[in-house]
Coordinates of C-alpha atoms and ligand atoms in Angstrom, one line a residue:
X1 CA -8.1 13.8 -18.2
X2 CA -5.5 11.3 -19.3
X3 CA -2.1 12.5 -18.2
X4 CA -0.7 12.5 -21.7
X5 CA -2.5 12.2 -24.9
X6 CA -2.9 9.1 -27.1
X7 CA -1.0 10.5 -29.8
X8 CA 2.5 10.0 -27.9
X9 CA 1.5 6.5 -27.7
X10 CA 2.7 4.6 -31.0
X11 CA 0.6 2.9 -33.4
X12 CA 0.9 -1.2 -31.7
X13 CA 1.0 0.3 -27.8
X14 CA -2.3 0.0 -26.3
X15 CA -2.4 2.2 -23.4
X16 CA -4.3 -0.2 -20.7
X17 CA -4.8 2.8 -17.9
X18 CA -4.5 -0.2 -15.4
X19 CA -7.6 -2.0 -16.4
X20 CA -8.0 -5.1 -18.4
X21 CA -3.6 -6.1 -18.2
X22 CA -2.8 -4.3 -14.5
X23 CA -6.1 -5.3 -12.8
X24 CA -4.6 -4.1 -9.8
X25 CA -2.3 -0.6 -11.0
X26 CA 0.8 -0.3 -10.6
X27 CA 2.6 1.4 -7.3
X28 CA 5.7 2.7 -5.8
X29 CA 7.7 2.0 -2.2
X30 CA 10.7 2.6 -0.1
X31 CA 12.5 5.2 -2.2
X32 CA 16.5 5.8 -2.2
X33 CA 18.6 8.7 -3.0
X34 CA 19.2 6.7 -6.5
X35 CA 16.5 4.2 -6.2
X36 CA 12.9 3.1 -5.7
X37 CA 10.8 -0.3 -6.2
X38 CA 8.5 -0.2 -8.6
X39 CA 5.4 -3.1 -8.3
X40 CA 2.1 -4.3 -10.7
X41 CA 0.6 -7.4 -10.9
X42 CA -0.3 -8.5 -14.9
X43 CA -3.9 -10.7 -15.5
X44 CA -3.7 -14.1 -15.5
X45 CA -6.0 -14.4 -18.3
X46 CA -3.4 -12.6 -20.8
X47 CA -0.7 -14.3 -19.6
X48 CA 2.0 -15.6 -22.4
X49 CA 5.1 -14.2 -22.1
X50 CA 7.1 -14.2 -18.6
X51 CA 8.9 -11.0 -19.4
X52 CA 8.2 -7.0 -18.6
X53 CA 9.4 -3.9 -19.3
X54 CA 9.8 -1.2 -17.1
X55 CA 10.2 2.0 -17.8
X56 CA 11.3 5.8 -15.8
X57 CA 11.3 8.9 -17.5
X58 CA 11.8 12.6 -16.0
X59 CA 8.8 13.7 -17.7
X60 CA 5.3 11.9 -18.3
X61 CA 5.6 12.1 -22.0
X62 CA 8.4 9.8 -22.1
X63 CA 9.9 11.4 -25.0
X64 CA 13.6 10.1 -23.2
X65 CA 13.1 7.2 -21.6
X66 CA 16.1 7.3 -18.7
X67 CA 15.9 3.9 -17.7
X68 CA 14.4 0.6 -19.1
X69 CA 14.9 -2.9 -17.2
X70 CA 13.4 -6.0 -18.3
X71 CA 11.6 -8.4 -15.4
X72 CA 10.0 -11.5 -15.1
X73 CA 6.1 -12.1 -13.5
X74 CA 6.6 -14.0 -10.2
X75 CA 4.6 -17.1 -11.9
X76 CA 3.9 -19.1 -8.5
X77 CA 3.8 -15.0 -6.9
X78 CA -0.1 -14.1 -8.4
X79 CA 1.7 -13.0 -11.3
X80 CA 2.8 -10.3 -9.5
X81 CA 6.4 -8.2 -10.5
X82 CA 8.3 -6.1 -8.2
X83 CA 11.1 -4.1 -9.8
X84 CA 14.0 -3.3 -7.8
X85 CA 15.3 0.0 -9.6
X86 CA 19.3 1.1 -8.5
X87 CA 20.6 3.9 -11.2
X88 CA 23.2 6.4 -10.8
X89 CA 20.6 8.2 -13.4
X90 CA 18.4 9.0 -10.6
X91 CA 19.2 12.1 -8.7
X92 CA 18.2 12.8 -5.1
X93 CA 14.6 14.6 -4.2
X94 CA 13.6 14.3 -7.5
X95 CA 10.2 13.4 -9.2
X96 CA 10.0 10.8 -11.8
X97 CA 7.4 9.1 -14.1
X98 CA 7.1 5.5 -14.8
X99 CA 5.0 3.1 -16.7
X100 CA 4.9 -0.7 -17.3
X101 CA 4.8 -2.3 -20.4
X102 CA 3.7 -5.6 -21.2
X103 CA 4.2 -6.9 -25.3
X104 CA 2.4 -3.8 -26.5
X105 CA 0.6 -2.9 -23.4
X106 CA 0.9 0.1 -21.6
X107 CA 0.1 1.1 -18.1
X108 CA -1.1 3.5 -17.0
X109 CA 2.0 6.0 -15.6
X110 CA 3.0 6.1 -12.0
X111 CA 5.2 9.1 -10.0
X112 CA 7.6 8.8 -7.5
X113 CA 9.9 11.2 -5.8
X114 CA 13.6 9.8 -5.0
X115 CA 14.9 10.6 -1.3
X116 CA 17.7 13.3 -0.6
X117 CA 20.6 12.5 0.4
X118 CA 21.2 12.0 4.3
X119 CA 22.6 15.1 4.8
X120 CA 20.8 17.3 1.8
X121 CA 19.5 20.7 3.4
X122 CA 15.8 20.3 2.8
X123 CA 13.5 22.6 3.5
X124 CA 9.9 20.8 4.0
X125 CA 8.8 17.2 4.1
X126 CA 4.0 16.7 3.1
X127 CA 3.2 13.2 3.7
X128 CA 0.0 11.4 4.3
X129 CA -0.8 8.7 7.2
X130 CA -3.4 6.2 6.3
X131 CA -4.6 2.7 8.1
X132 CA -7.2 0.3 8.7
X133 CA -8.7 0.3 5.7
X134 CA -11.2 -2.8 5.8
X135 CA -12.7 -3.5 2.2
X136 CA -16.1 -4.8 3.4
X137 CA -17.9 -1.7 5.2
X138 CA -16.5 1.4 3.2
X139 CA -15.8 2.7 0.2
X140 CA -11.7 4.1 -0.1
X141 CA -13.3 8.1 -0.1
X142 CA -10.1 8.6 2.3
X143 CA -7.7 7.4 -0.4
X144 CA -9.5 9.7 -3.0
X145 CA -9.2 12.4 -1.3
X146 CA -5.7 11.3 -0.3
X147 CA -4.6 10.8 -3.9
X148 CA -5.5 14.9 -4.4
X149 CA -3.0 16.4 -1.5
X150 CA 0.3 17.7 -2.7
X151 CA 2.5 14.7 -1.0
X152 CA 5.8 13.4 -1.2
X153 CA 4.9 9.9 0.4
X154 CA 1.9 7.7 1.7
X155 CA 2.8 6.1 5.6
X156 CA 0.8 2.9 5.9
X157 CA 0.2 1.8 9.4
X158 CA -0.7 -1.4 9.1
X159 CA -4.0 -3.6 8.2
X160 CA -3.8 -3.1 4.3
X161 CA -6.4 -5.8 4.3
X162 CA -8.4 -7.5 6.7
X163 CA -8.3 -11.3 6.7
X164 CA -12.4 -12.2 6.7
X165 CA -14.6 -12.0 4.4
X166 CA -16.5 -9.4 5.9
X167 CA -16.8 -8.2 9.5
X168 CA -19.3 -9.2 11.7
X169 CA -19.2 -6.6 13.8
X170 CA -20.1 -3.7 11.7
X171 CA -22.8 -1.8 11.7
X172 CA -23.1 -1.8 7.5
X173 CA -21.6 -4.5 5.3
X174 CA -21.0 -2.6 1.8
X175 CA -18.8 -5.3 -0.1
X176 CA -18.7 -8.8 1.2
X177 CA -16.2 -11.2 -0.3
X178 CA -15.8 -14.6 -1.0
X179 CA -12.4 -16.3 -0.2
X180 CA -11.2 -19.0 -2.4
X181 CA -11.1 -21.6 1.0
X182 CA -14.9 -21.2 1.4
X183 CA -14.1 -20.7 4.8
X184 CA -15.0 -17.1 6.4
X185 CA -11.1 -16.1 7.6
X186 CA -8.0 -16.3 5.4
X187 CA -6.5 -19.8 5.6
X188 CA -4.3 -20.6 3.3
X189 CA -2.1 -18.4 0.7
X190 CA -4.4 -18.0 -2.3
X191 CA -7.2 -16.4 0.8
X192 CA -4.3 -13.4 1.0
X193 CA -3.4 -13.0 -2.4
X194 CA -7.3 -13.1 -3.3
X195 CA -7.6 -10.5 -0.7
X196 CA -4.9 -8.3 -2.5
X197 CA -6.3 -8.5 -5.6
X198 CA -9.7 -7.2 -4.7
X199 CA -8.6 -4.8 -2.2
X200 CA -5.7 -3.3 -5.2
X201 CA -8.8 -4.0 -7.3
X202 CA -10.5 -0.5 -6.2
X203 CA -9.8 2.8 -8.1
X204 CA -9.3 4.8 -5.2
X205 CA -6.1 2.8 -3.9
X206 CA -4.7 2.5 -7.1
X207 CA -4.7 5.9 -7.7
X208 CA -3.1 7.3 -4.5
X209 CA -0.1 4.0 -4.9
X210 CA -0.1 5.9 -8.8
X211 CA 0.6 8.8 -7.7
X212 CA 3.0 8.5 -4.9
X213 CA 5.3 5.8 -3.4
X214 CA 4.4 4.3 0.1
X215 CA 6.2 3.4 3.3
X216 CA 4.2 0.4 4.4
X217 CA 4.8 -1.7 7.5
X218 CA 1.7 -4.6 8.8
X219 CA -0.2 -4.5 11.9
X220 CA -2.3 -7.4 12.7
X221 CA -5.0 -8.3 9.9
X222 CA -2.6 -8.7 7.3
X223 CA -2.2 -12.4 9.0
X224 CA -4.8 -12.3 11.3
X225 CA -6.5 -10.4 14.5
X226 CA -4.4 -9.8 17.6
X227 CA -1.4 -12.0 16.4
X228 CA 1.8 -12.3 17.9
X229 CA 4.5 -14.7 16.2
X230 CA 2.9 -17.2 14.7
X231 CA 0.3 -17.3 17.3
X232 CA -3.2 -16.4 16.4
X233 CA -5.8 -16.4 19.3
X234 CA -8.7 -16.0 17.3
X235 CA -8.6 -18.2 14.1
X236 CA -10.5 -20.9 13.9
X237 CA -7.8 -23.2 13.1
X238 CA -5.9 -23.9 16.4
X239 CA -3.4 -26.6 15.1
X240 CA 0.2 -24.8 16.2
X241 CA 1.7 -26.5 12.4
X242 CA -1.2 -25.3 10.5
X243 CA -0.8 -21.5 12.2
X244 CA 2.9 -21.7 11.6
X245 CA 2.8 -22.3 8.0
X246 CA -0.4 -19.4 7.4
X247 CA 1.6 -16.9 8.8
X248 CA 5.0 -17.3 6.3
X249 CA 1.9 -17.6 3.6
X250 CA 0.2 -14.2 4.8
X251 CA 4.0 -13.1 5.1
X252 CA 4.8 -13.8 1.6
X253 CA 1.3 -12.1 0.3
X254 CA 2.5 -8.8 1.8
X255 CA 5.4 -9.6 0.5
X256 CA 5.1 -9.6 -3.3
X257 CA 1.7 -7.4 -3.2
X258 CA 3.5 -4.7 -1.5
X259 CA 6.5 -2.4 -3.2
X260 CA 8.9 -2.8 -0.4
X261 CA 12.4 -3.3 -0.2
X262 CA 12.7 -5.6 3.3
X263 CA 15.2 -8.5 3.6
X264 CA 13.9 -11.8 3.5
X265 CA 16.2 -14.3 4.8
X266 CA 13.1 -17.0 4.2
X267 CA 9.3 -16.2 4.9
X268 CA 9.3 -16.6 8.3
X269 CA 11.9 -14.5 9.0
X270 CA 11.4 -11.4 7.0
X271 CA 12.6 -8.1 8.5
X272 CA 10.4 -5.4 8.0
X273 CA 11.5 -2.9 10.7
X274 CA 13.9 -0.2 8.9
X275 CA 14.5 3.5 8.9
X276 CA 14.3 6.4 5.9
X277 CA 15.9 10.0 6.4
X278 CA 15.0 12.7 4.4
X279 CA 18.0 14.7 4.3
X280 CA 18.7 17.0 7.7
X281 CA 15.0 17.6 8.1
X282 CA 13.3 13.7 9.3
X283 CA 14.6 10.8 10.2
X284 CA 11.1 8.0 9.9
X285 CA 11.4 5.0 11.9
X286 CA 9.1 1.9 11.0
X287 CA 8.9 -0.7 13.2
X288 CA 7.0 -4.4 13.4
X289 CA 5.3 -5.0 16.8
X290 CA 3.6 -8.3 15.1
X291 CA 6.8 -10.7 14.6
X292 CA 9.1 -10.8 17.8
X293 CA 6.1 -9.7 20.5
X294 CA 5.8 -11.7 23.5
X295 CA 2.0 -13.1 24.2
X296 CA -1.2 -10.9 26.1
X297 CA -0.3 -10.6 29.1
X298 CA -3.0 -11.9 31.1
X299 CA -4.1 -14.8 28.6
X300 CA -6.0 -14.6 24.9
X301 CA -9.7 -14.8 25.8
X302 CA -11.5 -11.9 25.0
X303 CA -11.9 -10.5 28.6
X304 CA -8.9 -10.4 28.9
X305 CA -7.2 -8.5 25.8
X306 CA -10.0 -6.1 26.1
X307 CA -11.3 -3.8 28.8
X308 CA -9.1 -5.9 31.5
X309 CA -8.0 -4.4 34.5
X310 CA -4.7 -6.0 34.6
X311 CA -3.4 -9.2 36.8
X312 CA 0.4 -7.6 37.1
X313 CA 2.0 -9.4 34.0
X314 CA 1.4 -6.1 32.3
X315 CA 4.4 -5.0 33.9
X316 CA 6.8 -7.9 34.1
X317 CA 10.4 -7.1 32.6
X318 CA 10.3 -10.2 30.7
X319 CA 7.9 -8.9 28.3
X320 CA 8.4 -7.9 24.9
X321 CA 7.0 -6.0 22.1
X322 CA 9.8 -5.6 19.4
X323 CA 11.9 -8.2 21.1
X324 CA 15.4 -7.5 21.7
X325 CA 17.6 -7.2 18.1
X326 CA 14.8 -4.5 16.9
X327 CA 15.1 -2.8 20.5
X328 CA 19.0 -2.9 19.9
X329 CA 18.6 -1.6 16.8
X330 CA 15.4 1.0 17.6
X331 CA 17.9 2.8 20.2
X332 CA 20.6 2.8 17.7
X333 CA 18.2 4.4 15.5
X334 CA 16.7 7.3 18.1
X335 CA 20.8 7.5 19.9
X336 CA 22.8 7.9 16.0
X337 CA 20.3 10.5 14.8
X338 CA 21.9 13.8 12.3
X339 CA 18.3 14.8 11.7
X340 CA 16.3 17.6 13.2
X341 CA 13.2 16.2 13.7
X342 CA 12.3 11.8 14.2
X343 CA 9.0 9.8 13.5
X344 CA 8.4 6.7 14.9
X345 CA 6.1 4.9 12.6
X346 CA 4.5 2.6 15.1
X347 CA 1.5 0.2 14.4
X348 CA 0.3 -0.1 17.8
X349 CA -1.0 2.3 20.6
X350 CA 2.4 3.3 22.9
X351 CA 0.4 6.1 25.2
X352 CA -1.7 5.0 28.0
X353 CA -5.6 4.3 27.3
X354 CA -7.9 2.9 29.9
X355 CA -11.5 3.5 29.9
X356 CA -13.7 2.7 33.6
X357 CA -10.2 2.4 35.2
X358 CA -10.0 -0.5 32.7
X359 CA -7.0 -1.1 30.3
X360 CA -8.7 -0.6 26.4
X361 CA -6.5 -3.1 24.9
X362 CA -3.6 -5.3 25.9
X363 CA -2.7 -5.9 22.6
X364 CA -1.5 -2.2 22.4
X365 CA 1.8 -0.9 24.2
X366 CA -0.4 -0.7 27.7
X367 CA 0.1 -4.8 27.5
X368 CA 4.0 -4.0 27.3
X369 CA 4.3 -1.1 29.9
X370 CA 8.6 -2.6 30.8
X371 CA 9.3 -2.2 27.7
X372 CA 7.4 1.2 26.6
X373 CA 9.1 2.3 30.0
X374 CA 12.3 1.1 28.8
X375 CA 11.8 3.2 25.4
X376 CA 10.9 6.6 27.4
X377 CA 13.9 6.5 29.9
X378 CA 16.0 6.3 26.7
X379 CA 14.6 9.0 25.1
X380 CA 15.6 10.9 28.4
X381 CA 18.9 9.5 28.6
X382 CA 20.0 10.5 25.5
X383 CA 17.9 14.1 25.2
X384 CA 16.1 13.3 22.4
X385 CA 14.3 16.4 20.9
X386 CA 11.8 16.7 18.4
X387 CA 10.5 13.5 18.5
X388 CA 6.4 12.3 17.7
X389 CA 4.7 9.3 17.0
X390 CA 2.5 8.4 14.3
X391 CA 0.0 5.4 15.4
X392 CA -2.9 3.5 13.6
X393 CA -5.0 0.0 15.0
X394 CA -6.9 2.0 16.8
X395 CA -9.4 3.6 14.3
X396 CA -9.6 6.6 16.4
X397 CA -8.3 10.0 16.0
X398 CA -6.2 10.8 18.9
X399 CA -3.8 13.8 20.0
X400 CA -1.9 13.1 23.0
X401 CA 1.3 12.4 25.1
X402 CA 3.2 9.5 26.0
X403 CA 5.0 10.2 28.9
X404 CA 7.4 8.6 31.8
X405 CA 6.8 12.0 33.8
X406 CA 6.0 15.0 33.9
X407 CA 9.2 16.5 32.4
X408 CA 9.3 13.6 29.9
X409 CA 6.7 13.4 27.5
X410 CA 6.6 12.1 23.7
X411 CA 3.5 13.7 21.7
X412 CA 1.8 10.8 20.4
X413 CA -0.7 11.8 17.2
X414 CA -3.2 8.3 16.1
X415 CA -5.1 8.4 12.8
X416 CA -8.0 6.7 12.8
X417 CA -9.2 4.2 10.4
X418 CA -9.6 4.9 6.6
X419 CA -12.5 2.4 6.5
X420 CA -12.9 0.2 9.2
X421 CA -15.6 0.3 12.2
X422 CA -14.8 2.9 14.8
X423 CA -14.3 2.1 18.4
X424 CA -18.2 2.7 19.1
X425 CA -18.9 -0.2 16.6
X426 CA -16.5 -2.4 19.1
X427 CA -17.3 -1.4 22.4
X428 CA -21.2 -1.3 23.3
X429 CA -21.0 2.7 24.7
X430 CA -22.4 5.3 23.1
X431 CA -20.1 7.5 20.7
X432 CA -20.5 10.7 23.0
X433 CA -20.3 9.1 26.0
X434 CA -17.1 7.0 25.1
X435 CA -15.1 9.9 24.1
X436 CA -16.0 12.1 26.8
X437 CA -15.0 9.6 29.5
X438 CA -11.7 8.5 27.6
X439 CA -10.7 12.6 27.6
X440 CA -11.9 12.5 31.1
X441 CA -9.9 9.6 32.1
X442 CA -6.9 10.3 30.4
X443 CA -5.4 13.9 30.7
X444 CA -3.1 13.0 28.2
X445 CA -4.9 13.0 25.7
X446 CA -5.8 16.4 24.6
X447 CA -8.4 15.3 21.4
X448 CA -9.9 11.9 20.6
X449 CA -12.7 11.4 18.5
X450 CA -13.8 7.6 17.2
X451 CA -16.8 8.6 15.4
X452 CA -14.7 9.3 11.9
X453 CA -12.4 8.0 9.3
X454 CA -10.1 9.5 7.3
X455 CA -6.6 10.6 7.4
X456 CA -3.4 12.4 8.6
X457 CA -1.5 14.9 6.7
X458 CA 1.6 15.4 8.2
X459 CA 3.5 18.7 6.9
X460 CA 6.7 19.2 8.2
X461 CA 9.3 22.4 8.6
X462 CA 12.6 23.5 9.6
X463 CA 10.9 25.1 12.7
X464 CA 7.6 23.4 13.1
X465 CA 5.4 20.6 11.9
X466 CA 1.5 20.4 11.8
X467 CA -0.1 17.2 12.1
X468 CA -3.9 17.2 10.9
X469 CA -6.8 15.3 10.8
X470 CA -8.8 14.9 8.5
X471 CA -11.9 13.3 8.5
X472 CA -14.1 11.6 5.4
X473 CA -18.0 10.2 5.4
X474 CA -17.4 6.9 3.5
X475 CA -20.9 6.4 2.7
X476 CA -21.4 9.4 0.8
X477 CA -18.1 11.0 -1.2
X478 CA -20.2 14.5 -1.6
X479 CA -19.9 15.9 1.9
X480 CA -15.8 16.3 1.2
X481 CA -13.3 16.4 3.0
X482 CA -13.4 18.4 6.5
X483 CA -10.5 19.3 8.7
X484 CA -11.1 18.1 12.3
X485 CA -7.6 18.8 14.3
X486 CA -5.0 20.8 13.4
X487 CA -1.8 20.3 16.0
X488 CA 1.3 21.9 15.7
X489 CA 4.7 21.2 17.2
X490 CA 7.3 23.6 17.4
X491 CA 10.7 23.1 17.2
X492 CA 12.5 22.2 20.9
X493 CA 8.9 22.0 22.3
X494 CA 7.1 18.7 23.3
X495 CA 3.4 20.4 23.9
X496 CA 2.1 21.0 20.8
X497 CA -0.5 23.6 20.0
X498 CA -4.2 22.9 18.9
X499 CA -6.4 24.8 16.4
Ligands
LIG1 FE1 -7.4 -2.0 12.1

């Protein structure tokens, strides 16, 4: 049912509903106590006037229109428009409506909810965690069920798209695309935004970025696999120039696709790492662990990111994964903390994982080990309480520990993949047998399951939080949505409780 009926609209407004004039919807990011950016992207094809409306209401009738700023389509951008919306008329923790309009086009309306203010009592904090979620082998049955939760926000994780046409390595191929270079990875800017648009092209995603504003940071795929800098050890293209130059192209995609509010000092430097706090009760943390990383450890062949058992560079001190002015400024962050409870939004694996005495993955934290040390004696240092981690990349449910002890452990909760092939699709092991020897091998981890995709909800309380999991079939929509973990963490108490 349409969320208002036609008869508000007046006689010369069309109301689009996101199709034919917003092929891609519209969506919402990084909210303030007063503020919020609003993003769509209009069609080409009707193109003829540079300028947009946007409009924010407090109720989805739009009988009073509160605010109304004109903007102009990023031309050069893939006609994109990101709306950077600052108004004393916006109170704190407070849901509002918003539409685009476009000569006499209307989209179709978007909600957002505003952040409290830093030190605003509040009482409970529903969000959803969702990553990985690789067009080509599912459909977005995550996001639709996503899109039906009661949330206030949508974490991203990282790999919004992938940057191939299709991946080779999955079992079923359901929606192969066709880059605009011919070539079968993203290389060159108009391969990104082409990926955008198709990715925002499905209903699914648009409805969940409709319905509530997202916290996004990149892994990875959004320039391309295992990356580090500008470094990319398995594209095709090799030429250190060429490389330099895709990466402030697959920089400036996210950029302008995504509604974030991030500083760009030029496209190769763009600072994505930054912190939201939702009143007394969260303080969220997102950090980048793609820009400022130091290279695999023990080199970029295949064998030896993957299933390596280490040569010692693991551990060198002159290793880094955030590099040192995010470090600086992640222990400021954890050390000048008002808020009862802290999230680190973080991209990448930090627990241990090794499989057959094996490391999984060096491109995870277990390639970083100083530094993740480093992290863990400051968290003891400083008596940091009440602090979990929120992980993607490694499209595996998993509910376990970090720790630099036994006294000192961080509960570390991963959400597996909304789309993209499960760990049994990468490693040639049967499902059962993978997971039972990963538990076996590392009593840290309390639950792990790779067989699923889906999503976290994470619902948050003055004296607890549950984190669950919760699990979709992407080839068939019908068999629901099923609850597979529910953890929760009590106030004061790292060991959290499973049912
Ligand atoms: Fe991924």
């Amino acid at each position: 049912m349409p969320l208002f009926p036609s008869i508000l609209v007046s006689c010369e407004d069309k109301n689009d509903n996101g199709s034919s004039v917003f092929p891609q919807g519209i969506g919402s990011g990084d909210p303030k106590p007063n503020g919020i950016v609003l993003w769509t992207r209009v069609n080409p094809e009707i193109f003829d006037n540079h300028q947009i409306t946007v409009e924010i209401s407090e109720d989805s009738s739009f009988r009073d229109i509160l605010i109304s700023k004109t903007e102009y389509i990023n031309l050069q951008e893939n006609f994109t428009v990101k709306s950077y919306i600052t108004s004393s008329k916006l109170n704190p923790w407070q849901k509002y409506y918003y539409r685009f309009r476009y000569k006499n086009h209307l989209s179709s309306i978007g909600m957002f909810k505003t952040l409290p203010e830093k030190n605003q009592e509040i009482e409970k904090v529903r969000f959803g965690v969702l990553n990985c979620q690789d067009y080509s082998v599912g459909n977005f049955y995550a996001h639709r069920y996503l899109a039906q939760e009661d949330l206030d926000f949508v974490l991203f994780l990282g790999d919004y798209i992938y940057e191939y046409s299709f991946d080779k390595e999955a079992d079923k191929v359901l929606r192969k695309l066709n880059l605009p270079s011919g070539n079968e990875i993203a290389s060159a800017l108009e391969d990104y935004y082409y990926l955008y648009n198709t990715y925002k092209s499905d209903m699914y995603l648009q409805e969940l970025h409709r319905k509530f504003p997202f916290l996004v940071v990149w892994d990875d795929h959004e320039y391309a696999n295992d990356c580090y800098g500008y470094n990319a050890p398995d594209h095709f293209i090799k030429d250190e120039e060429y490389l330099k130059n895709l990466r402030t192209a697959a920089s400036k995609a996210w950029f302008y696709s995504m509604p974030v509010d991030v500083q760009v000092e030029s496209f190769d430097k763009i600072k994505i790492y930054r912190e939201f706090c939702f009143g007394d009760l969260m303080k969220i943390i997102l950090t980048d662990e793609r820009s400022y990383r130091s290279s695999h450890p023990c080199g970029e062949r295949k064998f030896q990111r993957y299933l390596s058992q280490g040569c010692g560079e693991e551990k060198s001190p002159d290793r880094t994964m955030l590099g040192e002015e995010q470090l600086n400024w992640f222990f400021y962050q954890l050390s000048s903390n008002e808020q009862r409870w802290t999230v680190w939004a973080n991209p990448v694996a930090f627990m241990k994982l090794k499989l057959d005495n094996r490391y999984i993955s060096f491109d995870s934290w277990d390639g970083y080990q100083y530094e993740r040390d480093l992290i863990l004696q400051k968290i003891k240092q400083i008596q940091l309480k009440n602090l979990f981690i929120l992980t993607g990349d490694l499209h595996s449910f998993v509910g376990g520990f970090a720790q630099l002890d036994e006294e000192n452990i961080v509960p570390e909760f991963i959400t597996t993949s909304a789309t993209s092939s499960n760990l049994d699709e990468i490693v040639p092991i049967d499902v059962d047998l993978l997971e039972s020897l990963v538990s076996l091998e590392n009593e840290h981890i309390k639950y792990f399951n790779s067989s699923t995709n889906g999503y976290t909800i994470v619902e948050m309380t003055k004296d607890y939080t549950d984190i669950i999991f919760k699990s979709v079939d992407i080839q068939n929509a019908d068999k629901g949505i099923k609850i597979k973990r529910n953890f929760r963490l009590y106030l004061n108490n790292t060991k959290f409780i499973e049912y």
